[in-house]
Amino acid sequence: MVVLGVIPIFTFYLGTWQVQRLKWKVALIDELEEKLQREPIPLPKRINISVLPEFTYRKVLLRGRWDPEHSILLGPRVREGATGYHLVTPLVRQDGTTVLVDRGFVSKEFAEQAKAAQAQDGEVEVLGMLRTTQARNNFTPDNHPERGEWYWADVEAMAEYAGGERANVQPVFIEEIFEGHSGDASWRQAHGVPIGRPPIVDLRNSHLSYVITWYSLSAFTSLMFLRLLLKHRRARARLPRV
């Protein structure tokens, strides 16, 4: 009975904590969406890595040439039922510095073709958004660069694979933006052309469901505790008095 009395208090606390988390997540999404609405900025020659998190989701413009020899197939990934990879390729910029660009999804059967085709592109202009190293969950395997196996975007390791500081490769990760419609995306997928990401904030926000769950559990266990308490009191009232 004591345990049942503690459960409503504990679950109410968890619900209140999730309310605070919900407010924080909504504010964060609003902040990132506001960043996305700003005009693209040219990516500077030298980037202060320590301030990159402040510019996450900012649109950037850059020019350069692809380095297909150091392309990375990140995955596997799935897009609309098709299995494939995200094609990450270093972009050698006009000033000699190099950054990493996630060009987007390519189907498995076109992956090697897409890597090779970049050599023919010449100088390109890229519109993308700044990102940082992706969070890795407990089920994601380790990357094995020596075998060409990349399961998650470890920006530092990718930059080192592409040549590192000795090749003037900066650990800067940019996701190329694709603003076409579904027909354009279907054509790209059928021809092995990478499909970039849409310019949207894709942060998951499930805190509201947690709020509802914990508060509901708190209310339910409170009713159970009250019923048990009343039942116990009635049982005691029926006992013969000495």
mmCIF file of C-alpha atoms in Angstrom:
data_model
loop_
_atom_site.group_PDB
_atom_site.id
_atom_site.type_symbol
_atom_site.label_atom_id
_atom_site.label_comp_id
_atom_site.label_asym_id
_atom_site.label_seq_id
_atom_site.Cartn_x
_atom_site.Cartn_y
_atom_site.Cartn_z
ATOM 1 C CA MET A 1 0.000 0.000 0.000
ATOM 2 C CA VAL A 2 2.894 2.342 0.767
ATOM 3 C CA VAL A 3 4.403 1.615 -2.646
ATOM 4 C CA LEU A 4 1.084 2.344 -4.354
ATOM 5 C CA GLY A 5 0.959 5.659 -2.499
ATOM 6 C CA VAL A 6 4.416 6.642 -3.765
ATOM 7 C CA ILE A 7 3.736 5.811 -7.427
ATOM 8 C CA PRO A 8 1.284 8.735 -8.057
ATOM 9 C CA ILE A 9 3.774 11.211 -6.596
ATOM 10 C CA PHE A 10 6.673 9.839 -8.618
ATOM 11 C CA THR A 11 4.746 9.710 -11.911
ATOM 12 C CA PHE A 12 3.400 13.238 -11.327
ATOM 13 C CA TYR A 13 6.991 14.402 -10.892
ATOM 14 C CA LEU A 14 7.972 12.694 -14.161
ATOM 15 C CA GLY A 15 5.034 14.329 -15.950
ATOM 16 C CA THR A 16 6.061 17.767 -14.667
ATOM 17 C CA TRP A 17 9.649 17.129 -15.737
ATOM 18 C CA GLN A 18 8.439 16.204 -19.234
ATOM 19 C CA VAL A 19 6.449 19.467 -19.374
ATOM 20 C CA GLN A 20 9.720 21.339 -18.853
ATOM 21 C CA ARG A 21 11.401 19.209 -21.516
ATOM 22 C CA LEU A 22 8.513 19.905 -23.891
ATOM 23 C CA LYS A 23 8.899 23.668 -23.414
ATOM 24 C CA TRP A 24 12.633 23.381 -24.035
ATOM 25 C CA LYS A 25 12.173 21.292 -27.203
ATOM 26 C CA VAL A 26 9.506 23.633 -28.627
ATOM 27 C CA ALA A 27 11.764 26.639 -27.994
ATOM 28 C CA LEU A 28 14.692 24.845 -29.646
ATOM 29 C CA ILE A 29 12.660 23.929 -32.732
ATOM 30 C CA ASP A 30 11.404 27.519 -33.010
ATOM 31 C CA GLU A 31 14.990 28.769 -32.807
ATOM 32 C CA LEU A 32 16.210 26.370 -35.501
ATOM 33 C CA GLU A 33 13.279 27.162 -37.793
ATOM 34 C CA GLU A 34 14.080 30.858 -37.422
ATOM 35 C CA LYS A 35 17.673 30.120 -38.469
ATOM 36 C CA LEU A 36 16.426 28.273 -41.550
ATOM 37 C CA GLN A 37 14.442 31.318 -42.639
ATOM 38 C CA ARG A 38 17.572 33.478 -42.829
ATOM 39 C CA GLU A 39 19.389 34.123 -46.083
ATOM 40 C CA PRO A 40 22.269 31.754 -46.886
ATOM 41 C CA ILE A 41 25.705 32.948 -45.824
ATOM 42 C CA PRO A 42 29.026 32.276 -47.590
ATOM 43 C CA LEU A 43 31.090 29.736 -45.699
ATOM 44 C CA PRO A 44 34.266 31.490 -44.473
ATOM 45 C CA LYS A 45 37.725 30.190 -45.302
ATOM 46 C CA ARG A 46 38.677 29.408 -41.729
ATOM 47 C CA ILE A 47 35.941 28.145 -39.450
ATOM 48 C CA ASN A 48 36.042 28.225 -35.668
ATOM 49 C CA ILE A 49 34.944 24.674 -34.888
ATOM 50 C CA SER A 50 33.978 25.569 -31.314
ATOM 51 C CA VAL A 51 31.165 27.884 -32.477
ATOM 52 C CA LEU A 52 29.713 25.505 -35.079
ATOM 53 C CA PRO A 53 26.861 24.337 -32.788
ATOM 54 C CA GLU A 54 25.589 27.935 -32.721
ATOM 55 C CA PHE A 55 25.234 27.842 -36.514
ATOM 56 C CA THR A 56 23.558 24.437 -36.799
ATOM 57 C CA TYR A 57 20.760 24.567 -39.403
ATOM 58 C CA ARG A 58 22.088 27.808 -40.922
ATOM 59 C CA LYS A 59 22.009 27.783 -44.706
ATOM 60 C CA VAL A 60 25.393 28.241 -46.358
ATOM 61 C CA LEU A 61 26.659 28.729 -49.907
ATOM 62 C CA LEU A 62 29.968 27.348 -51.117
ATOM 63 C CA ARG A 63 31.769 26.628 -54.370
ATOM 64 C CA GLY A 64 34.403 24.080 -55.252
ATOM 65 C CA ARG A 65 35.180 20.739 -56.853
ATOM 66 C CA TRP A 66 34.255 17.301 -55.590
ATOM 67 C CA ASP A 67 36.918 14.890 -54.373
ATOM 68 C CA PRO A 68 35.265 11.578 -55.375
ATOM 69 C CA GLU A 69 38.299 9.487 -54.362
ATOM 70 C CA HIS A 70 37.460 10.162 -50.721
ATOM 71 C CA SER A 71 33.688 9.794 -51.019
ATOM 72 C CA ILE A 72 31.930 7.928 -48.222
ATOM 73 C CA LEU A 73 28.804 5.782 -48.439
ATOM 74 C CA LEU A 74 26.979 6.362 -45.162
ATOM 75 C CA GLY A 75 24.451 3.715 -44.314
ATOM 76 C CA PRO A 76 22.566 1.666 -45.178
ATOM 77 C CA ARG A 77 19.614 4.044 -45.288
ATOM 78 C CA VAL A 78 16.042 3.619 -46.551
ATOM 79 C CA ARG A 79 14.042 6.136 -48.580
ATOM 80 C CA GLU A 80 10.477 5.362 -49.661
ATOM 81 C CA GLY A 81 11.121 1.634 -49.545
ATOM 82 C CA ALA A 82 14.419 1.760 -51.434
ATOM 83 C CA THR A 83 17.670 0.739 -49.739
ATOM 84 C CA GLY A 84 20.735 2.842 -50.326
ATOM 85 C CA TYR A 85 23.245 5.208 -48.776
ATOM 86 C CA HIS A 86 23.924 8.854 -48.147
ATOM 87 C CA LEU A 87 26.791 9.991 -50.355
ATOM 88 C CA VAL A 88 29.254 12.117 -48.377
ATOM 89 C CA THR A 89 31.919 13.763 -50.541
ATOM 90 C CA PRO A 90 34.677 16.251 -49.666
ATOM 91 C CA LEU A 91 34.342 19.562 -51.499
ATOM 92 C CA VAL A 92 37.666 21.236 -52.287
ATOM 93 C CA ARG A 93 36.907 24.938 -52.227
ATOM 94 C CA GLN A 94 38.434 27.729 -54.270
ATOM 95 C CA ASP A 95 40.548 28.847 -51.308
ATOM 96 C CA GLY A 96 42.099 25.378 -50.954
ATOM 97 C CA THR A 97 40.218 24.311 -47.841
ATOM 98 C CA THR A 98 38.005 21.226 -47.884
ATOM 99 C CA VAL A 99 34.721 20.472 -46.097
ATOM 100 C CA LEU A 100 32.430 17.429 -46.046
ATOM 101 C CA VAL A 101 29.115 17.534 -47.902
ATOM 102 C CA ASP A 102 26.327 15.000 -47.424
ATOM 103 C CA ARG A 103 24.902 15.078 -50.939
ATOM 104 C CA GLY A 104 21.901 12.965 -49.990
ATOM 105 C CA PHE A 105 20.386 9.575 -50.731
ATOM 106 C CA VAL A 106 21.395 7.301 -53.605
ATOM 107 C CA SER A 107 19.970 3.834 -54.235
ATOM 108 C CA LYS A 108 22.268 0.905 -53.565
ATOM 109 C CA GLU A 109 22.494 -0.076 -57.240
ATOM 110 C CA PHE A 110 23.648 3.428 -58.219
ATOM 111 C CA ALA A 111 25.981 4.132 -55.293
ATOM 112 C CA GLU A 112 29.307 3.469 -57.025
ATOM 113 C CA GLN A 113 28.090 5.149 -60.205
ATOM 114 C CA ALA A 114 27.138 8.276 -58.254
ATOM 115 C CA LYS A 115 30.578 8.409 -56.647
ATOM 116 C CA ALA A 116 32.359 8.190 -59.995
ATOM 117 C CA ALA A 117 30.055 10.664 -61.776
ATOM 118 C CA GLN A 118 31.161 13.493 -59.488
ATOM 119 C CA ALA A 119 34.560 13.647 -61.180
ATOM 120 C CA GLN A 120 32.868 15.062 -64.292
ATOM 121 C CA ASP A 121 31.012 17.857 -62.514
ATOM 122 C CA GLY A 122 33.782 20.454 -62.561
ATOM 123 C CA GLU A 123 33.210 23.437 -60.312
ATOM 124 C CA VAL A 124 29.873 23.365 -58.511
ATOM 125 C CA GLU A 125 27.877 25.643 -56.235
ATOM 126 C CA VAL A 126 26.274 23.998 -53.212
ATOM 127 C CA LEU A 127 23.433 25.240 -51.040
ATOM 128 C CA GLY A 128 23.346 23.364 -47.770
ATOM 129 C CA MET A 129 22.896 23.605 -44.041
ATOM 130 C CA LEU A 130 25.499 23.243 -41.341
ATOM 131 C CA ARG A 131 25.243 20.191 -39.118
ATOM 132 C CA THR A 132 27.375 18.510 -36.473
ATOM 133 C CA THR A 133 28.288 14.914 -35.670
ATOM 134 C CA GLN A 134 25.139 12.803 -35.563
ATOM 135 C CA ALA A 135 24.027 11.205 -32.324
ATOM 136 C CA ARG A 136 24.692 7.483 -32.254
ATOM 137 C CA ASN A 137 22.305 5.084 -30.527
ATOM 138 C CA ASN A 138 23.242 1.878 -28.732
ATOM 139 C CA PHE A 139 22.340 -0.289 -31.722
ATOM 140 C CA THR A 140 24.505 1.519 -34.292
ATOM 141 C CA PRO A 141 27.603 -0.515 -35.243
ATOM 142 C CA ASP A 142 31.105 0.924 -35.111
ATOM 143 C CA ASN A 143 32.440 2.558 -38.244
ATOM 144 C CA HIS A 144 35.250 0.714 -40.026
ATOM 145 C CA PRO A 145 36.919 3.225 -42.395
ATOM 146 C CA GLU A 146 39.550 0.686 -43.428
ATOM 147 C CA ARG A 147 36.746 -1.475 -44.853
ATOM 148 C CA GLY A 148 34.720 1.423 -46.217
ATOM 149 C CA GLU A 149 31.952 0.832 -43.676
ATOM 150 C CA TRP A 150 30.362 3.995 -42.295
ATOM 151 C CA TYR A 151 27.167 3.632 -40.271
ATOM 152 C CA TRP A 152 26.950 7.060 -38.647
ATOM 153 C CA ALA A 153 28.342 10.521 -39.354
ATOM 154 C CA ASP A 154 31.455 10.852 -37.202
ATOM 155 C CA VAL A 155 32.640 14.160 -38.643
ATOM 156 C CA GLU A 156 36.110 14.104 -37.068
ATOM 157 C CA ALA A 157 36.812 10.583 -38.360
ATOM 158 C CA MET A 158 35.422 11.421 -41.805
ATOM 159 C CA ALA A 159 37.623 14.507 -42.070
ATOM 160 C CA GLU A 160 40.656 12.432 -41.103
ATOM 161 C CA TYR A 161 39.723 9.814 -43.718
ATOM 162 C CA ALA A 162 39.571 12.560 -46.364
ATOM 163 C CA GLY A 163 43.102 13.713 -45.536
ATOM 164 C CA GLY A 164 42.819 15.560 -42.245
ATOM 165 C CA GLU A 165 44.777 18.690 -41.395
ATOM 166 C CA ARG A 166 47.677 17.726 -43.659
ATOM 167 C CA ALA A 167 45.292 18.026 -46.638
ATOM 168 C CA ASN A 168 43.567 21.123 -45.232
ATOM 169 C CA VAL A 169 40.340 19.179 -44.580
ATOM 170 C CA GLN A 170 38.197 20.849 -41.933
ATOM 171 C CA PRO A 171 35.794 18.795 -39.746
ATOM 172 C CA VAL A 172 32.807 20.715 -41.072
ATOM 173 C CA PHE A 173 29.690 18.798 -42.127
ATOM 174 C CA ILE A 174 27.124 20.251 -44.522
ATOM 175 C CA GLU A 175 23.924 18.607 -45.716
ATOM 176 C CA GLU A 176 23.082 19.590 -49.292
ATOM 177 C CA ILE A 177 19.563 20.989 -49.664
ATOM 178 C CA PHE A 178 17.097 19.651 -52.228
ATOM 179 C CA GLU A 179 14.057 21.856 -52.839
ATOM 180 C CA GLY A 180 12.512 19.988 -55.775
ATOM 181 C CA HIS A 181 9.145 18.240 -55.810
ATOM 182 C CA SER A 182 8.445 14.510 -55.568
ATOM 183 C CA GLY A 183 8.709 14.077 -59.347
ATOM 184 C CA ASP A 184 12.225 15.524 -59.316
ATOM 185 C CA ALA A 185 13.157 13.216 -56.456
ATOM 186 C CA SER A 186 11.815 10.158 -58.305
ATOM 187 C CA TRP A 187 13.825 11.068 -61.400
ATOM 188 C CA ARG A 188 16.974 11.520 -59.350
ATOM 189 C CA GLN A 189 16.495 8.191 -57.602
ATOM 190 C CA ALA A 190 15.959 6.383 -60.921
ATOM 191 C CA HIS A 191 19.124 7.927 -62.419
ATOM 192 C CA GLY A 192 21.478 7.677 -59.456
ATOM 193 C CA VAL A 193 21.553 11.401 -58.703
ATOM 194 C CA PRO A 194 21.809 12.164 -54.959
ATOM 195 C CA ILE A 195 18.645 13.488 -53.323
ATOM 196 C CA GLY A 196 19.508 16.097 -50.722
ATOM 197 C CA ARG A 197 17.510 16.884 -47.626
ATOM 198 C CA PRO A 198 14.543 19.283 -47.490
ATOM 199 C CA PRO A 199 15.137 22.572 -45.648
ATOM 200 C CA ILE A 200 13.133 21.624 -42.566
ATOM 201 C CA VAL A 201 13.856 20.999 -38.892
ATOM 202 C CA ASP A 202 13.651 17.255 -38.334
ATOM 203 C CA LEU A 203 14.047 17.090 -34.569
ATOM 204 C CA ARG A 204 11.807 14.519 -32.949
ATOM 205 C CA ASN A 205 9.462 15.905 -30.283
ATOM 206 C CA SER A 206 7.669 13.163 -28.363
ATOM 207 C CA HIS A 207 7.573 14.909 -24.993
ATOM 208 C CA LEU A 208 3.837 15.651 -25.205
ATOM 209 C CA SER A 209 3.032 11.942 -25.390
ATOM 210 C CA TYR A 210 5.249 11.370 -22.355
ATOM 211 C CA VAL A 211 3.453 14.164 -20.483
ATOM 212 C CA ILE A 212 0.091 12.529 -21.195
ATOM 213 C CA THR A 213 1.410 9.081 -20.255
ATOM 214 C CA TRP A 214 2.912 10.073 -16.908
ATOM 215 C CA TYR A 215 0.032 12.312 -15.816
ATOM 216 C CA SER A 216 -2.507 9.639 -16.819
ATOM 217 C CA LEU A 217 -0.586 7.024 -14.871
ATOM 218 C CA SER A 218 -0.425 9.380 -11.896
ATOM 219 C CA ALA A 219 -4.201 9.938 -11.982
ATOM 220 C CA PHE A 220 -4.944 6.227 -12.430
ATOM 221 C CA THR A 221 -2.698 5.102 -9.571
ATOM 222 C CA SER A 222 -4.090 7.895 -7.367
ATOM 223 C CA LEU A 223 -7.603 6.515 -7.868
ATOM 224 C CA MET A 224 -6.367 3.000 -7.160
ATOM 225 C CA PHE A 225 -4.699 4.190 -3.962
ATOM 226 C CA LEU A 226 -7.853 6.034 -2.814
ATOM 227 C CA ARG A 227 -10.036 2.985 -3.503
ATOM 228 C CA LEU A 228 -7.639 0.756 -1.602
ATOM 229 C CA LEU A 229 -7.503 3.240 1.281
ATOM 230 C CA LEU A 230 -11.310 3.456 1.501
ATOM 231 C CA LYS A 231 -11.594 -0.319 1.308
ATOM 232 C CA HIS A 232 -9.078 -0.663 4.113
ATOM 233 C CA ARG A 233 -10.950 1.840 6.304
ATOM 234 C CA ARG A 234 -14.294 0.117 5.722
ATOM 235 C CA ALA A 235 -12.721 -3.204 6.623
ATOM 236 C CA ARG A 236 -11.400 -1.750 9.854
ATOM 237 C CA ALA A 237 -14.802 -0.213 10.643
ATOM 238 C CA ARG A 238 -16.424 -3.659 10.443
ATOM 239 C CA LEU A 239 -14.086 -5.123 13.029
ATOM 240 C CA PRO A 240 -15.770 -5.714 16.406
ATOM 241 C CA ARG A 241 -14.756 -3.217 19.027
ATOM 242 C CA VAL A 242 -13.333 -4.568 22.251
#
